[in-house]
Amino acid sequence: MKTVKNLIDAFENNQYDDRLMTLYGDASRLDAERNRYVNALKTFERLYGDQPVQIFSAAGRSEVAGNHTDHQHGRVLAASINLDTIGIVAKTEQNVIKVVSDDFDIAPVDVNQTELETVEESSASLIRGVVQGFKNANWNVGGFEAYMTSEVIVGAGLSSSASFEVLVGTILSYLYNEGKVPMVEIAKIAQYAENKYFGKPCGLMDQCACAVGGLITIDFMDPKAPVVQAVDLNFDDFGLNLCIVDTKGSHADLTHEYAAVPAEMKAVANFFGKDVLRDVDVDAFYELIPAVREQAGDRAVLRALHFFHENERVREIVQALEKEDKEGFERGILASGNSSFKYLQNVFAASDPANQAVSLALAISEEALEGKGVSRVHGGGFAGTIQAFVNTDDVQAYKEKMEKVFGEGSCHVLKIRPEGGTIVVE
């Protein structure tokens, strides 16, 4: 294990360039990533001194298809992306986790006192939840001190919180469990932390995609044992680039909008005596729509319709990818976006109709692409980002048109990253 100063020298002398290329896959970003690691190491040294450290990383994620299906035990298609959260970490003998995250000094967490007392929207609460999740699963825990910094855009549907949770879990796995905690289990622990300690009713897709790495399809029929399968294709193979456009819309005060989606879907499932829509017979649903409307309301019925179609659509999109059927893939993405807009209704918040940045981004994206790709709402929706798959030759023109409206740097051209939660330097 190298000291901070030794690692600074090694990064400055390009000794880890191959490792950075594996993680970020973009030669044009190599200088920036190298400098990012050096600056993070220098910050750690300023905070904690020069000592032996390890470096960890957890990816952000992009949902490709399966919009709001995971919490109903459905299918998703997702990818780890080359925006991540990194941590410079030193193991300590004290049973305390001390983290500074970018400019935020997170309150220390005593690993012996992590039982749930109050739900709190804080980073310290997420750390407590991950530690308790490790304990619940009979894994070892202990203290460490860390400096973390993230490229995952907050509030942009790229799962910045899931990336943070998975990073904490990855650190605990390597420091105290010889790196043996399966990534899917780390994802489930991360979801537990966000659901129970942070109070956000998310599904498991965000955490799985951040943890596992690559392009993956996940079937959550049994959420205790989700079936995760790699999809052996890179969008570069289709001549497509994955673009995420940040509309700069805030998710603040929208928790009730997100919570209403699973709640309304659950209300439809409850009509049939089930907990989730995956367990509802589709033919019975269509037969009884008049009665479901009366009990659960029209929007709940529309959101259920979205789920049933989207769940099958994921399977069809995966099949198109496996057959290298670019047109079939694009048709599926376009249909997914249309369903999210019309039926799921998560493109803008009904409680704030004056702010429709995502709707505007989709309109401008559609005009900019003109058959040169497809776009759709990204992630949970209501605010934040859209996703576009753009022909490689047209990416620069697309980026310029989107940034003219949403500002310089708002359009991120991303790549699939092969690793999710991982150790960068031992």
Coordinates of N, CA and C in Angstrom, one line a residue, residues 134 137 139 166 170 173 180-192 204-213 216-220 222-229 420-421:
F134 N -24.7 -3.8 6.5 CA -23.6 -4.8 6.6 C -23.8 -5.6 7.8
A137 N -26.5 -8.2 7.5 CA -26.1 -9.4 6.7 C -24.9 -10.1 7.2
W139 N -21.9 -9.1 7.8 CA -20.5 -8.7 7.3 C -19.8 -7.9 8.4
V166 N -23.0 3.1 -2.7 CA -22.2 1.9 -3.2 C -20.7 2.1 -2.9
T170 N -18.5 -0.5 -1.0 CA -17.3 -1.1 -1.6 C -16.1 -0.9 -0.7
S173 N -16.4 -3.4 2.1 CA -16.1 -4.7 1.6 C -14.6 -5.0 1.5
K180 N -15.0 -9.4 -0.5 CA -15.8 -10.6 -0.9 C -17.3 -10.3 -0.9
V181 N -17.8 -9.1 -0.5 CA -19.2 -8.9 -0.5 C -19.7 -8.7 -1.9
P182 N -20.6 -9.6 -2.4 CA -21.1 -9.5 -3.8 C -21.6 -8.1 -4.1
M183 N -21.4 -7.7 -5.3 CA -21.9 -6.3 -5.7 C -23.4 -6.2 -5.6
V184 N -24.1 -7.2 -6.0 CA -25.6 -7.2 -5.9 C -26.0 -7.0 -4.4
E185 N -25.3 -7.7 -3.5 CA -25.6 -7.5 -2.1 C -25.3 -6.1 -1.6
I186 N -24.2 -5.5 -2.1 CA -23.9 -4.1 -1.7 C -25.0 -3.2 -2.2
A187 N -25.5 -3.5 -3.4 CA -26.6 -2.7 -4.0 C -27.8 -2.8 -3.1
K188 N -28.2 -4.0 -2.6 CA -29.4 -4.2 -1.8 C -29.2 -3.5 -0.4
I189 N -28.0 -3.5 0.1 CA -27.7 -2.8 1.3 C -27.8 -1.3 1.1
A190 N -27.3 -0.8 -0.1 CA -27.4 0.6 -0.4 C -28.9 1.1 -0.5
Q191 N -29.7 0.2 -1.1 CA -31.1 0.5 -1.2 C -31.8 0.6 0.1
Y192 N -31.4 -0.4 1.0 CA -31.9 -0.4 2.4 C -31.6 0.9 3.1
L204 N -34.4 -0.8 -6.7 CA -33.1 -1.4 -6.6 C -32.2 -1.1 -7.8
M205 N -32.9 -0.6 -8.9 CA -32.1 -0.4 -10.1 C -30.9 0.5 -10.0
D206 N -31.1 1.7 -9.4 CA -30.0 2.6 -9.3 C -28.8 2.0 -8.6
Q207 N -29.0 1.4 -7.5 CA -27.9 0.8 -6.8 C -27.2 -0.3 -7.5
C208 N -28.0 -1.2 -8.2 CA -27.5 -2.3 -8.9 C -26.6 -1.8 -10.1
A209 N -27.1 -0.8 -10.8 CA -26.4 -0.3 -12.0 C -25.1 0.4 -11.5
C210 N -25.1 1.1 -10.4 CA -23.9 1.7 -9.9 C -22.9 0.7 -9.4
A211 N -23.4 -0.4 -8.9 CA -22.5 -1.4 -8.3 C -21.9 -2.4 -9.2
V212 N -22.7 -2.9 -10.2 CA -22.3 -4.1 -11.0 C -21.4 -3.7 -12.1
G213 N -21.7 -2.7 -12.8 CA -20.8 -2.3 -14.0 C -21.3 -2.8 -15.3
I216 N -26.2 -3.8 -18.3 CA -26.8 -4.9 -17.7 C -28.4 -4.9 -17.8
T217 N -29.0 -6.0 -17.9 CA -30.4 -6.1 -17.7 C -30.7 -6.8 -16.4
I218 N -31.7 -6.3 -15.6 CA -32.0 -6.9 -14.3 C -33.5 -7.2 -14.3
D219 N -33.8 -8.4 -13.8 CA -35.2 -8.8 -13.6 C -35.4 -8.9 -12.0
F220 N -36.3 -8.0 -11.5 CA -36.5 -7.9 -10.1 C -37.8 -8.7 -9.7
D222 N -38.0 -11.4 -8.2 CA -37.7 -11.7 -6.8 C -36.6 -10.7 -6.4
P223 N -37.1 -9.6 -5.7 CA -36.1 -8.5 -5.4 C -35.0 -9.0 -4.4
K224 N -35.3 -10.1 -3.7 CA -34.2 -10.6 -2.8 C -33.1 -11.3 -3.6
A225 N -33.4 -11.7 -4.8 CA -32.4 -12.4 -5.6 C -32.6 -11.9 -7.1
P226 N -32.3 -10.6 -7.3 CA -32.5 -10.1 -8.7 C -31.6 -10.8 -9.7
V227 N -32.1 -11.1 -10.9 CA -31.4 -11.8 -11.9 C -30.7 -10.7 -12.7
V228 N -29.3 -10.6 -12.7 CA -28.5 -9.6 -13.4 C -27.8 -10.3 -14.5
Q229 N -28.0 -9.8 -15.7 CA -27.3 -10.4 -16.9 C -26.6 -9.3 -17.7
G420 N -18.4 -1.2 -11.8 CA -19.3 -0.4 -11.0 C -18.6 0.1 -9.8
G421 N -18.8 -0.6 -8.7 CA -18.0 -0.4 -7.4 C -16.7 -1.1 -7.5

